[in-house]
Amino acid sequence: MRKIAADTHAHTIASGHAYSTIKEMAKAARDKGLAGMALTEHAPKMPGTCHRFYFENLKVIPRNMDGVELFFGAELNIMDEKGTLDLPDGLLKELDIVIASIHGPCYGKSRSREENTKAYLNVMQNPYVDIIGHPDDGRFPVCYEDLVKGAKESGKLLEVNNSSLRPNGFRENARENIREMLKYCEKYGACVTFGSDAHVDVDAGNFCYIEQIIDELQFPEELIATTSVEKLKTYLHHFR
Ligand SMILES: [Zn+2]
Ligand SMILES: [Zn+2]
């Protein structure tokens, strides 16, 4: 039986459209039996989220609550096909974990498959980005072969996002896109991470939809970075 030890993507009330506190998320992670939990608030260009100062002050928070190791970071917004991000490198360097994602309100929607792929590949050049968040949304089409090869070469993790797979989710064609991405991950030996993308404590560590796909594809366990916190850390710039 596969054991997932950490959740690398979740939000608290600081993100503005999420509903639980840090303490509630830590407790929920412990109750789920996780050893590690990342809290990755939306970076400043997302409407309603916290200010840059929030990220600058994360050092004051203890990294262990309820026996769970906490990772504080950000989910950056990819702003354009050049891979422009919305927090400066000097700050990213200090964060425990950094995700970069495309979100409609920041990136817009009218770019081509080539431009979206280029955006991700450009972001992978940033040494402080650890994870590409939910590259599964059909509204932002991607060449999965190029994405996976880029991730393998740059040592970035590709995220499999549980929230994208919700039956009532707003990301388009996520299941098919994730399956395609995972097939290339297996082909090229690229590692993935699982993110609940929880916006409320009951969803912390919830990988129910991911598990179905992983089982269906019999995706190799050695390509999952979060089977232990130690393994995860080898992919995070802050711990290398
Ligand atoms: Zn996101
Ligand atoms: Zn998120």
Short mmCIF file of C-alpha atoms and ligand atoms in Angstrom, two decimals:
data_model
loop_
_atom_site.label_atom_id
_atom_site.label_comp_id
_atom_site.label_asym_id
_atom_site.label_seq_id
_atom_site.Cartn_x
_atom_site.Cartn_y
_atom_site.Cartn_z
CA MET A 1 0.00 0.00 0.00
CA ARG A 2 1.39 3.33 -1.09
CA LYS A 3 1.86 5.87 1.71
CA ILE A 4 1.80 9.58 0.97
CA ALA A 5 3.60 11.50 3.72
CA ALA A 6 3.09 15.12 2.69
CA ASP A 7 0.71 17.53 1.02
CA THR A 8 2.59 20.20 -0.95
CA HIS A 9 -0.25 22.61 -1.76
CA ALA A 10 -2.89 24.20 0.49
CA HIS A 11 -4.26 27.59 1.48
CA THR A 12 -5.38 29.29 4.72
CA ILE A 13 -7.57 32.34 5.37
CA ALA A 14 -4.57 34.47 4.35
CA SER A 15 -5.35 33.68 0.69
CA GLY A 16 -8.66 35.54 0.96
CA HIS A 17 -10.89 32.82 -0.53
CA ALA A 18 -9.92 29.96 1.82
CA TYR A 19 -11.48 29.27 5.19
CA SER A 20 -9.17 27.69 7.78
CA THR A 21 -6.28 28.88 9.94
CA ILE A 22 -2.70 27.57 10.08
CA LYS A 23 -3.49 25.73 13.33
CA GLU A 24 -6.60 24.14 11.86
CA MET A 25 -4.65 23.01 8.78
CA ALA A 26 -1.85 21.53 10.93
CA LYS A 27 -4.34 19.65 13.07
CA ALA A 28 -6.18 18.35 9.99
CA ALA A 29 -2.88 17.14 8.52
CA ARG A 30 -2.06 15.32 11.75
CA ASP A 31 -5.51 13.71 11.83
CA LYS A 32 -4.90 12.46 8.27
CA GLY A 33 -1.60 10.94 9.38
CA LEU A 34 0.61 13.26 7.31
CA ALA A 35 4.18 13.98 8.41
CA GLY A 36 4.48 17.17 6.32
CA MET A 37 2.05 19.90 5.26
CA ALA A 38 2.75 22.88 3.01
CA LEU A 39 0.82 26.13 3.26
CA THR A 40 1.23 27.95 -0.01
CA GLU A 41 -0.77 31.16 -0.07
CA HIS A 42 -1.64 32.86 -3.31
CA ALA A 43 1.02 35.44 -4.21
CA PRO A 44 0.06 39.15 -4.31
CA LYS A 45 -1.32 39.46 -7.85
CA MET A 46 -4.25 37.17 -7.01
CA PRO A 47 -7.17 39.41 -6.11
CA GLY A 48 -7.98 39.33 -2.37
CA THR A 49 -4.83 37.53 -1.17
CA CYS A 50 -2.19 38.74 1.28
CA HIS A 51 0.49 41.39 0.77
CA ARG A 52 4.16 40.70 0.04
CA PHE A 53 4.87 41.46 3.74
CA TYR A 54 2.99 38.27 4.70
CA PHE A 55 5.58 36.19 2.84
CA GLU A 56 8.49 38.22 4.22
CA ASN A 57 7.43 37.48 7.79
CA LEU A 58 6.86 33.71 7.54
CA LYS A 59 10.08 33.08 9.43
CA VAL A 60 8.30 33.83 12.75
CA ILE A 61 6.06 30.74 12.53
CA PRO A 62 7.17 27.45 14.14
CA ARG A 63 7.83 24.71 11.59
CA ASN A 64 6.32 22.00 13.72
CA MET A 65 2.74 21.92 15.04
CA ASP A 66 0.86 18.87 16.32
CA GLY A 67 3.85 16.74 15.27
CA VAL A 68 3.51 17.81 11.63
CA GLU A 69 6.40 19.46 9.82
CA LEU A 70 5.10 22.64 8.20
CA PHE A 71 6.43 24.20 5.02
CA PHE A 72 5.52 27.83 4.44
CA GLY A 73 5.66 29.19 0.94
CA ALA A 74 3.73 30.67 -1.92
CA GLU A 75 1.75 29.75 -4.97
CA LEU A 76 3.08 32.27 -7.46
CA ASN A 77 1.17 33.58 -10.42
CA ILE A 78 2.72 33.08 -13.83
CA MET A 79 1.90 36.42 -15.43
CA ASP A 80 2.82 35.88 -19.09
CA GLU A 81 4.61 33.60 -21.57
CA LYS A 82 7.98 34.99 -20.51
CA GLY A 83 7.37 33.33 -17.15
CA THR A 84 7.20 36.55 -15.16
CA LEU A 85 6.36 35.81 -11.49
CA ASP A 86 4.79 38.01 -8.83
CA LEU A 87 7.31 37.83 -5.97
CA PRO A 88 11.00 38.76 -6.23
CA ASP A 89 13.75 36.10 -6.28
CA GLY A 90 15.32 37.48 -3.09
CA LEU A 91 12.12 36.62 -1.22
CA LEU A 92 11.49 33.28 -2.96
CA LYS A 93 14.91 32.15 -1.86
CA GLU A 94 13.81 32.39 1.79
CA LEU A 95 10.57 30.40 1.38
CA ASP A 96 10.39 26.71 2.31
CA ILE A 97 8.45 25.78 -0.80
CA VAL A 98 7.55 27.60 -4.03
CA ILE A 99 4.81 26.64 -6.51
CA ALA A 100 4.22 28.50 -9.76
CA SER A 101 0.81 28.23 -11.43
CA ILE A 102 -1.26 29.74 -14.18
CA HIS A 103 -4.48 31.40 -12.98
CA GLY A 104 -6.92 33.12 -15.32
CA PRO A 105 -7.30 36.34 -13.32
CA CYS A 106 -3.53 36.98 -13.57
CA TYR A 107 -2.46 35.31 -16.82
CA GLY A 108 -5.49 35.90 -19.05
CA LYS A 109 -6.86 33.18 -21.30
CA SER A 110 -6.13 33.87 -24.92
CA ARG A 111 -2.65 32.37 -25.28
CA SER A 112 -1.74 29.46 -27.54
CA ARG A 113 -0.48 26.01 -26.60
CA GLU A 114 3.04 27.06 -27.65
CA GLU A 115 2.90 30.20 -25.51
CA ASN A 116 1.59 28.35 -22.45
CA THR A 117 4.28 25.68 -22.81
CA LYS A 118 6.91 28.38 -23.17
CA ALA A 119 5.59 30.11 -20.03
CA TYR A 120 6.13 26.93 -17.99
CA LEU A 121 9.53 26.20 -19.51
CA ASN A 122 10.67 29.75 -18.77
CA VAL A 123 9.47 29.48 -15.16
CA MET A 124 11.50 26.28 -14.79
CA GLN A 125 14.64 28.36 -15.33
CA ASN A 126 14.04 30.05 -11.96
CA PRO A 127 16.16 28.23 -9.35
CA TYR A 128 13.70 29.03 -6.54
CA VAL A 129 10.61 27.51 -8.13
CA ASP A 130 10.17 23.95 -6.87
CA ILE A 131 6.82 22.87 -8.29
CA ILE A 132 4.68 23.60 -11.33
CA GLY A 133 1.11 23.82 -9.94
CA HIS A 134 -1.88 22.17 -11.68
CA PRO A 135 -0.63 22.21 -15.31
CA ASP A 136 -3.83 20.33 -16.13
CA ASP A 137 -6.37 22.95 -17.09
CA GLY A 138 -7.62 22.64 -20.66
CA ARG A 139 -8.31 26.38 -20.69
CA PHE A 140 -4.51 26.74 -20.83
CA PRO A 141 -3.44 23.96 -23.23
CA VAL A 142 0.11 22.63 -22.95
CA CYS A 143 2.42 20.28 -24.85
CA TYR A 144 2.83 17.64 -22.13
CA GLU A 145 5.84 16.00 -23.69
CA ASP A 146 7.79 19.28 -23.66
CA LEU A 147 6.53 20.13 -20.17
CA VAL A 148 7.65 16.80 -18.73
CA LYS A 149 11.04 16.88 -20.49
CA GLY A 150 11.57 20.42 -19.16
CA ALA A 151 10.67 19.38 -15.62
CA LYS A 152 13.02 16.41 -15.76
CA GLU A 153 15.92 18.53 -17.06
CA SER A 154 15.41 21.35 -14.55
CA GLY A 155 14.66 19.08 -11.57
CA LYS A 156 11.22 20.60 -10.95
CA LEU A 157 8.26 18.63 -9.65
CA LEU A 158 5.03 18.52 -11.61
CA GLU A 159 1.95 18.67 -9.44
CA VAL A 160 -1.00 16.32 -9.60
CA ASN A 161 -3.76 18.44 -8.12
CA ASN A 162 -6.67 16.78 -6.35
CA SER A 163 -8.95 19.82 -6.61
CA SER A 164 -8.60 19.84 -10.41
CA LEU A 165 -10.18 16.37 -10.42
CA ARG A 166 -13.31 17.22 -8.45
CA PRO A 167 -16.45 16.33 -10.39
CA ASN A 168 -17.62 19.94 -9.92
CA GLY A 169 -14.16 21.41 -10.59
CA PHE A 170 -13.74 24.41 -12.87
CA ARG A 171 -10.53 23.30 -14.61
CA GLU A 172 -11.28 21.77 -18.01
CA ASN A 173 -10.36 18.29 -19.16
CA ALA A 174 -8.14 17.83 -16.10
CA ARG A 175 -8.48 14.05 -15.87
CA GLU A 176 -7.35 13.44 -19.47
CA ASN A 177 -4.59 16.01 -19.20
CA ILE A 178 -3.25 14.52 -15.96
CA ARG A 179 -3.27 11.03 -17.47
CA GLU A 180 -1.30 12.29 -20.45
CA MET A 181 1.17 14.10 -18.20
CA LEU A 182 1.67 11.01 -16.02
CA LYS A 183 2.34 8.81 -19.04
CA TYR A 184 5.13 11.13 -20.12
CA CYS A 185 6.43 11.30 -16.54
CA GLU A 186 6.80 7.54 -16.59
CA LYS A 187 8.42 7.61 -20.03
CA TYR A 188 11.00 10.26 -19.10
CA GLY A 189 11.40 9.42 -15.39
CA ALA A 190 10.10 12.77 -14.16
CA CYS A 191 8.89 13.05 -10.57
CA VAL A 192 5.50 14.31 -9.45
CA THR A 193 4.08 15.64 -6.21
CA PHE A 194 0.52 15.48 -4.90
CA GLY A 195 -1.28 18.67 -3.89
CA SER A 196 -4.70 18.72 -2.28
CA ASP A 197 -4.99 22.45 -3.06
CA ALA A 198 -7.21 22.50 0.04
CA HIS A 199 -8.99 25.76 0.75
CA VAL A 200 -10.55 24.37 3.95
CA ASP A 201 -9.18 22.06 6.65
CA VAL A 202 -11.33 19.03 5.84
CA ASP A 203 -9.54 18.83 2.47
CA ALA A 204 -5.98 18.87 3.83
CA GLY A 205 -4.21 15.75 2.60
CA ASN A 206 -7.20 14.76 0.47
CA PHE A 207 -5.82 12.89 -2.54
CA CYS A 208 -8.89 10.73 -3.23
CA TYR A 209 -9.17 11.51 -6.96
CA ILE A 210 -5.41 11.39 -7.54
CA GLU A 211 -5.22 7.93 -5.97
CA GLN A 212 -7.75 6.60 -8.48
CA ILE A 213 -5.69 7.73 -11.46
CA ILE A 214 -2.40 6.58 -9.96
CA ASP A 215 -3.89 3.13 -9.35
CA GLU A 216 -5.48 2.99 -12.77
CA LEU A 217 -2.19 3.80 -14.52
CA GLN A 218 -0.10 1.81 -12.03
CA PHE A 219 2.14 4.85 -11.87
CA PRO A 220 5.54 3.94 -10.36
CA GLU A 221 5.88 4.87 -6.70
CA GLU A 222 9.53 5.89 -7.10
CA LEU A 223 8.37 8.82 -9.24
CA ILE A 224 6.24 10.23 -6.40
CA ALA A 225 8.31 12.75 -4.41
CA THR A 226 6.08 12.79 -1.34
CA THR A 227 6.33 9.23 -0.10
CA SER A 228 8.54 10.70 2.65
CA VAL A 229 9.34 14.21 3.86
CA GLU A 230 13.06 13.48 3.39
CA LYS A 231 12.51 12.61 -0.26
CA LEU A 232 10.40 15.71 -0.80
CA LYS A 233 13.12 17.93 0.67
CA THR A 234 15.62 16.80 -1.96
CA TYR A 235 13.41 18.64 -4.49
CA LEU A 236 13.00 21.85 -2.49
CA HIS A 237 15.60 24.58 -3.15
CA HIS A 238 15.46 25.73 0.47
CA PHE A 239 16.74 22.41 1.84
CA ARG A 240 19.39 21.62 -0.72
ZN ZN B 1 -3.73 27.47 -8.19
ZN ZN B 2 -3.84 26.73 -4.82
#
